[in-house]
mmCIF file of C-alpha atoms in Angstrom:
data_model
loop_
_atom_site.group_PDB
_atom_site.id
_atom_site.type_symbol
_atom_site.label_atom_id
_atom_site.label_comp_id
_atom_site.label_asym_id
_atom_site.label_seq_id
_atom_site.Cartn_x
_atom_site.Cartn_y
_atom_site.Cartn_z
ATOM 1 C CA MET U 135 0.000 0.000 0.000
ATOM 2 C CA SER U 136 1.353 3.447 -0.905
ATOM 3 C CA GLU U 137 1.743 6.188 1.690
ATOM 4 C CA GLY U 138 -0.922 8.246 -0.048
ATOM 5 C CA SER U 139 -3.523 5.484 0.001
ATOM 6 C CA ASN U 140 -2.598 4.616 3.572
ATOM 7 C CA ILE U 141 -3.364 8.193 4.649
ATOM 8 C CA ALA U 142 -6.594 8.150 2.648
ATOM 9 C CA ASP U 143 -7.660 5.109 4.658
ATOM 10 C CA ARG U 144 -6.863 6.962 7.885
ATOM 11 C CA GLU U 145 -9.111 9.836 6.776
ATOM 12 C CA LYS U 146 -11.967 7.355 6.407
ATOM 13 C CA GLY U 147 -11.595 6.534 10.082
ATOM 14 C CA VAL U 148 -9.863 3.176 9.733
ATOM 15 C CA VAL U 149 -8.730 2.332 13.253
ATOM 16 C CA ILE U 150 -5.187 1.016 13.605
ATOM 17 C CA SER U 151 -5.063 -2.190 15.634
ATOM 18 C CA MET U 152 -2.605 -2.441 18.513
ATOM 19 C CA SER U 153 -0.557 -4.919 16.469
ATOM 20 C CA ASP U 154 0.139 -2.088 14.002
ATOM 21 C CA ILE U 155 1.597 0.185 16.666
ATOM 22 C CA LYS U 156 5.351 0.233 16.884
ATOM 23 C CA LYS U 157 6.759 -0.761 20.249
ATOM 24 C CA HIS U 158 8.320 2.238 21.934
ATOM 25 C CA SER U 159 10.098 2.444 25.254
ATOM 26 C CA LEU U 160 7.845 4.499 27.497
ATOM 27 C CA ASP U 161 10.265 4.727 30.432
ATOM 28 C CA SER U 162 11.343 8.332 29.818
ATOM 29 C CA PHE U 163 7.790 9.461 29.025
ATOM 30 C CA GLN U 164 6.406 7.871 32.191
ATOM 31 C CA ASN U 165 9.190 9.394 34.304
ATOM 32 C CA ASP U 166 8.278 12.820 32.948
ATOM 33 C CA LEU U 167 4.583 12.168 33.627
ATOM 34 C CA GLU U 168 5.416 11.271 37.221
ATOM 35 C CA GLU U 169 7.339 14.532 37.557
ATOM 36 C CA LEU U 170 4.138 16.355 36.539
ATOM 37 C CA GLN U 171 2.103 14.116 38.866
ATOM 38 C CA ILE U 172 0.052 12.788 35.961
ATOM 39 C CA SER U 173 -1.083 9.157 36.007
ATOM 40 C CA LEU U 174 -2.324 7.561 32.782
ATOM 41 C CA GLU U 175 -4.199 4.330 32.134
ATOM 42 C CA GLU U 176 -2.799 1.833 29.631
ATOM 43 C CA GLN U 177 -5.377 2.914 27.040
ATOM 44 C CA GLN U 178 -4.200 6.532 27.304
ATOM 45 C CA LEU U 179 -0.579 5.467 26.802
ATOM 46 C CA HIS U 180 -1.680 3.518 23.711
ATOM 47 C CA GLN U 181 -3.428 6.664 22.438
ATOM 48 C CA PHE U 182 -0.219 8.652 22.782
ATOM 49 C CA MET U 183 1.721 5.954 20.885
ATOM 50 C CA LEU U 184 -0.881 5.904 18.123
ATOM 51 C CA TYR U 185 -0.827 9.710 17.965
ATOM 52 C CA TYR U 186 2.947 9.559 17.526
ATOM 53 C CA ASP U 187 2.708 6.971 14.742
ATOM 54 C CA LEU U 188 0.095 9.021 12.881
ATOM 55 C CA LEU U 189 2.220 12.146 13.319
ATOM 56 C CA LEU U 190 5.203 10.392 11.734
ATOM 57 C CA GLU U 191 3.134 8.918 8.922
ATOM 58 C CA TRP U 192 1.512 12.196 7.907
ATOM 59 C CA ASN U 193 4.760 14.111 8.399
ATOM 60 C CA GLN U 194 6.157 12.256 5.381
ATOM 61 C CA VAL U 195 3.711 14.036 3.073
ATOM 62 C CA MET U 196 3.143 17.360 4.879
ATOM 63 C CA ASN U 197 5.073 19.557 7.296
ATOM 64 C CA LEU U 198 3.751 18.881 10.801
ATOM 65 C CA THR U 199 6.898 18.873 12.944
ATOM 66 C CA ALA U 200 10.670 18.957 12.634
ATOM 67 C CA ILE U 201 10.881 16.754 15.740
ATOM 68 C CA THR U 202 10.422 13.058 14.911
ATOM 69 C CA ASP U 203 12.387 11.013 17.469
ATOM 70 C CA PHE U 204 9.935 9.280 19.824
ATOM 71 C CA ASP U 205 11.519 10.451 23.082
ATOM 72 C CA GLU U 206 11.868 14.006 21.773
ATOM 73 C CA VAL U 207 8.243 14.132 20.599
ATOM 74 C CA CYS U 208 7.153 12.874 24.019
ATOM 75 C CA LYS U 209 9.178 15.498 25.848
ATOM 76 C CA LYS U 210 8.982 18.528 23.526
ATOM 77 C CA HIS U 211 5.385 18.082 22.352
ATOM 78 C CA PHE U 212 3.436 15.764 24.675
ATOM 79 C CA ILE U 213 4.976 16.658 28.049
ATOM 80 C CA ASP U 214 5.304 20.323 27.100
ATOM 81 C CA SER U 215 1.587 20.387 26.262
ATOM 82 C CA LEU U 216 0.666 18.666 29.528
ATOM 83 C CA SER U 217 2.767 21.094 31.572
ATOM 84 C CA LEU U 218 -0.335 23.299 31.627
ATOM 85 C CA ILE U 219 -1.132 21.403 34.831
ATOM 86 C CA LYS U 220 1.453 23.639 36.540
ATOM 87 C CA ALA U 221 -0.716 26.703 35.951
ATOM 88 C CA TYR U 222 -4.332 25.494 35.695
ATOM 89 C CA ASP U 223 -6.542 22.801 37.210
ATOM 90 C CA VAL U 224 -7.048 20.638 34.114
ATOM 91 C CA ASN U 225 -8.748 17.895 36.138
ATOM 92 C CA LYS U 226 -11.999 19.847 36.271
ATOM 93 C CA LYS U 227 -14.523 19.981 33.420
ATOM 94 C CA THR U 228 -13.449 22.958 31.320
ATOM 95 C CA ASN U 229 -14.368 24.323 27.894
ATOM 96 C CA VAL U 230 -11.021 24.917 26.136
ATOM 97 C CA ILE U 231 -10.087 26.374 22.750
ATOM 98 C CA ASP U 232 -6.611 25.845 21.285
ATOM 99 C CA ILE U 233 -5.727 28.616 18.827
ATOM 100 C CA GLY U 234 -3.253 27.809 16.034
ATOM 101 C CA THR U 235 -3.119 24.195 17.168
ATOM 102 C CA GLY U 236 -0.939 23.004 14.259
ATOM 103 C CA ALA U 237 -0.369 19.268 14.728
ATOM 104 C CA GLY U 238 -2.682 19.307 17.747
ATOM 105 C CA PHE U 239 -0.490 20.787 20.480
ATOM 106 C CA PRO U 240 -1.427 21.336 23.217
ATOM 107 C CA GLY U 241 -5.088 20.402 22.670
ATOM 108 C CA ILE U 242 -4.880 16.703 21.786
ATOM 109 C CA PRO U 243 -2.368 15.690 24.503
ATOM 110 C CA LEU U 244 -4.534 17.548 27.019
ATOM 111 C CA LYS U 245 -7.637 15.699 25.788
ATOM 112 C CA ILE U 246 -5.925 12.292 26.000
ATOM 113 C CA ALA U 247 -4.625 12.873 29.520
ATOM 114 C CA PHE U 248 -7.684 14.729 30.847
ATOM 115 C CA PRO U 249 -10.744 13.278 29.064
ATOM 116 C CA ASP U 250 -13.268 15.517 30.857
ATOM 117 C CA LEU U 251 -11.946 18.590 29.052
ATOM 118 C CA GLU U 252 -14.121 19.839 26.191
ATOM 119 C CA ILE U 253 -11.673 20.818 23.468
ATOM 120 C CA THR U 254 -12.032 22.982 20.366
ATOM 121 C CA LEU U 255 -9.083 23.077 17.949
ATOM 122 C CA LEU U 256 -8.684 25.932 15.453
ATOM 123 C CA ASP U 257 -6.128 26.026 12.652
ATOM 124 C CA SER U 258 -5.811 28.025 9.447
ATOM 125 C CA LEU U 259 -4.450 25.185 7.266
ATOM 126 C CA ASN U 260 -6.990 22.693 5.932
ATOM 127 C CA LYS U 261 -4.406 19.899 5.516
ATOM 128 C CA ARG U 262 -3.678 20.029 9.213
ATOM 129 C CA VAL U 263 -7.394 19.943 9.970
ATOM 130 C CA SER U 264 -7.642 16.689 7.965
ATOM 131 C CA PHE U 265 -4.786 15.248 10.006
ATOM 132 C CA LEU U 266 -6.381 16.322 13.289
ATOM 133 C CA ASN U 267 -9.735 14.773 12.384
ATOM 134 C CA THR U 268 -7.950 11.535 11.500
ATOM 135 C CA VAL U 269 -6.184 11.512 14.871
ATOM 136 C CA ILE U 270 -9.455 12.154 16.706
ATOM 137 C CA ASN U 271 -11.248 9.360 14.822
ATOM 138 C CA ASN U 272 -8.460 6.817 15.245
ATOM 139 C CA LEU U 273 -7.941 7.559 18.923
ATOM 140 C CA GLY U 274 -11.680 7.483 19.628
ATOM 141 C CA LEU U 275 -11.677 10.888 21.302
ATOM 142 C CA LYS U 276 -15.007 12.456 22.275
ATOM 143 C CA ASP U 277 -16.061 16.052 23.003
ATOM 144 C CA ILE U 278 -13.365 17.481 20.758
ATOM 145 C CA GLU U 279 -13.974 19.424 17.543
ATOM 146 C CA VAL U 280 -11.719 20.850 14.842
ATOM 147 C CA TYR U 281 -12.365 23.997 12.811
ATOM 148 C CA HIS U 282 -10.578 25.392 9.786
ATOM 149 C CA GLY U 283 -10.199 29.164 9.823
ATOM 150 C CA ARG U 284 -8.314 32.221 10.997
ATOM 151 C CA ALA U 285 -8.412 33.265 14.623
ATOM 152 C CA GLU U 286 -9.402 36.838 13.689
ATOM 153 C CA ASP U 287 -12.476 35.624 11.774
ATOM 154 C CA PHE U 288 -13.784 32.999 14.212
ATOM 155 C CA ALA U 289 -13.524 35.415 17.146
ATOM 156 C CA LYS U 290 -16.290 37.463 15.493
ATOM 157 C CA LYS U 291 -18.695 34.494 15.443
ATOM 158 C CA GLU U 292 -21.385 34.520 18.148
ATOM 159 C CA ASN U 293 -20.853 30.875 19.144
ATOM 160 C CA PHE U 294 -17.099 31.438 19.610
ATOM 161 C CA ARG U 295 -16.697 34.950 20.974
ATOM 162 C CA GLU U 296 -16.294 35.042 24.768
ATOM 163 C CA ARG U 297 -17.596 31.458 25.067
ATOM 164 C CA PHE U 298 -14.625 29.581 26.538
ATOM 165 C CA ASP U 299 -13.391 29.041 30.082
ATOM 166 C CA LEU U 300 -9.835 28.728 28.820
ATOM 167 C CA CYS U 301 -7.895 29.587 25.680
ATOM 168 C CA VAL U 302 -4.442 28.096 25.143
ATOM 169 C CA SER U 303 -1.833 28.593 22.452
ATOM 170 C CA ARG U 304 1.658 27.317 21.700
ATOM 171 C CA ALA U 305 1.834 29.499 18.596
ATOM 172 C CA VAL U 306 5.086 31.318 17.892
ATOM 173 C CA SER U 307 3.624 34.791 17.390
ATOM 174 C CA ASN U 308 4.623 37.630 19.685
ATOM 175 C CA LEU U 309 2.529 37.978 22.832
ATOM 176 C CA ALA U 310 0.718 41.154 21.748
ATOM 177 C CA THR U 311 -0.445 39.440 18.547
ATOM 178 C CA LEU U 312 -1.384 36.231 20.396
ATOM 179 C CA SER U 313 -3.396 38.233 22.923
ATOM 180 C CA GLU U 314 -5.441 39.820 20.130
ATOM 181 C CA TYR U 315 -6.009 36.372 18.612
ATOM 182 C CA CYS U 316 -6.953 34.668 21.877
ATOM 183 C CA ILE U 317 -8.452 36.944 24.535
ATOM 184 C CA PRO U 318 -11.658 37.624 22.511
ATOM 185 C CA TYR U 319 -12.555 33.909 22.821
ATOM 186 C CA VAL U 320 -12.427 33.914 26.621
ATOM 187 C CA LYS U 321 -15.521 34.541 28.731
ATOM 188 C CA ILE U 322 -15.297 37.055 31.555
ATOM 189 C CA ASP U 323 -13.538 35.431 34.536
ATOM 190 C CA GLY U 324 -11.950 32.893 32.188
ATOM 191 C CA TYR U 325 -8.274 32.588 31.277
ATOM 192 C CA PHE U 326 -5.864 32.790 28.376
ATOM 193 C CA ILE U 327 -2.641 30.861 28.972
ATOM 194 C CA SER U 328 0.225 31.306 26.547
ATOM 195 C CA TYR U 329 3.052 28.768 26.311
ATOM 196 C CA LYS U 330 6.262 30.745 25.952
ATOM 197 C CA SER U 331 10.013 30.173 26.061
ATOM 198 C CA GLU U 332 12.090 31.361 28.985
ATOM 199 C CA LYS U 333 12.925 34.587 27.098
ATOM 200 C CA LEU U 334 9.718 36.466 27.896
ATOM 201 C CA VAL U 335 10.591 39.707 29.678
ATOM 202 C CA GLU U 336 10.848 42.087 26.704
ATOM 203 C CA GLU U 337 7.918 40.464 24.911
ATOM 204 C CA LEU U 338 5.790 40.799 28.044
ATOM 205 C CA GLU U 339 6.596 44.498 28.422
ATOM 206 C CA ASP U 340 5.585 45.129 24.798
ATOM 207 C CA ALA U 341 2.268 43.270 25.275
ATOM 208 C CA GLU U 342 1.059 44.762 28.578
ATOM 209 C CA HIS U 343 -1.028 47.495 26.927
ATOM 210 C CA ALA U 344 -2.593 45.074 24.432
ATOM 211 C CA ILE U 345 -3.556 42.638 27.186
ATOM 212 C CA SER U 346 -5.234 45.404 29.206
ATOM 213 C CA LEU U 347 -6.985 46.907 26.163
ATOM 214 C CA LEU U 348 -8.418 43.499 25.231
ATOM 215 C CA GLY U 349 -9.896 42.966 28.701
ATOM 216 C CA GLY U 350 -7.168 40.898 30.298
ATOM 217 C CA LYS U 351 -4.980 41.158 33.357
ATOM 218 C CA ILE U 352 -1.698 39.326 33.896
ATOM 219 C CA GLU U 353 -2.297 37.118 36.909
ATOM 220 C CA ASN U 354 0.652 34.766 37.037
ATOM 221 C CA GLN U 355 3.837 33.674 35.293
ATOM 222 C CA VAL U 356 4.862 30.077 35.924
ATOM 223 C CA THR U 357 8.523 29.514 35.062
ATOM 224 C CA PHE U 358 9.954 25.998 35.027
ATOM 225 C CA GLN U 359 11.991 23.457 33.091
ATOM 226 C CA ILE U 360 10.501 20.584 31.110
ATOM 227 C CA PRO U 361 11.133 17.508 33.315
ATOM 228 C CA HIS U 362 14.564 15.908 32.991
ATOM 229 C CA SER U 363 15.775 18.489 30.465
ATOM 230 C CA ASP U 364 17.368 21.926 30.207
ATOM 231 C CA ILE U 365 14.385 23.316 28.266
ATOM 232 C CA GLY U 366 13.081 26.472 29.952
ATOM 233 C CA ARG U 367 9.373 27.273 29.793
ATOM 234 C CA ASN U 368 6.941 29.994 30.847
ATOM 235 C CA LEU U 369 3.189 29.708 31.171
ATOM 236 C CA LEU U 370 1.753 33.217 31.189
ATOM 237 C CA VAL U 371 -1.656 33.269 32.874
ATOM 238 C CA ILE U 372 -3.967 36.083 31.774
ATOM 239 C CA HIS U 373 -7.298 36.553 33.569
ATOM 240 C CA LYS U 374 -10.194 37.964 31.509
ATOM 241 C CA ILE U 375 -11.708 40.666 33.733
ATOM 242 C CA ARG U 376 -13.879 42.616 31.267
ATOM 243 C CA LYS U 377 -15.374 42.328 27.789
ATOM 244 C CA THR U 378 -13.146 42.719 24.757
ATOM 245 C CA PRO U 379 -14.059 45.821 22.696
ATOM 246 C CA GLU U 380 -16.078 44.868 19.613
ATOM 247 C CA SER U 381 -13.422 46.324 17.298
ATOM 248 C CA TYR U 382 -11.001 43.522 18.290
ATOM 249 C CA PRO U 383 -9.605 41.420 16.864
ATOM 250 C CA ARG U 384 -8.928 43.573 13.814
ATOM 251 C CA LYS U 385 -9.260 42.178 10.307
ATOM 252 C CA ALA U 386 -7.192 39.158 9.319
ATOM 253 C CA GLY U 387 -3.472 39.896 9.054
ATOM 254 C CA LEU U 388 -3.379 43.157 11.028
ATOM 255 C CA PRO U 389 -2.627 41.690 14.503
ATOM 256 C CA LEU U 390 0.540 40.130 13.070
ATOM 257 C CA LYS U 391 1.588 43.027 10.852
ATOM 258 C CA LYS U 392 0.786 45.777 13.365
ATOM 259 C CA PRO U 393 0.647 44.449 16.940
ATOM 260 C CA ILE U 394 -1.153 46.666 19.448
ATOM 261 C CA LYS U 395 1.350 49.022 21.058
#
């Protein structure tokens, strides 16, 4: 079977049997999970392995990630995504939107590890949306939906604007731009949490006005290292304290080209 036809079968929802899943050593992954105080059932570990195999398979025909080694994917994508537990109680039932989810990070790892979360994934590239739907179907995930579109456009829709308890993003945009993308989705008294590198100080200073203008308030900054690594991380916790002005986000492209000063 060719790679193309194999992926076509995945899109039809063909479930991979456990005999098809490559055997990976989970020792490092489980040690990292223990460091985060996360305990997974065997089925959840199988879901992560299947997610990895699908990621590798689709990565051969489209650009999903430059990281392909199993242990590195576990640490730099799966564990990094799950590190949200350091800043937010993900064990409670929460309505979450993941903006610019890409290959599904952090939304899908969060859904696997914390099944009670209600997850919405938004991405601007339709090919990635096809991949994400295939992952969801093959892993048997429930209460998770994927949408194709730009963050600026969907934030204007009534059933998306200020409807979510939590918005997360691992996107690489500057914080002022990300805030304009994300804060409009958060209901009052909800949260936007941005995954950032350890080099945040200057970016944070530049974004303070944008965060306030959009109805947010910086509540916390959780700084840590990914378990058993030298990878520095920041989770910036922004509390939504008032409504976002109707004029935001601006039309598609402007938040990136001209961040709020």
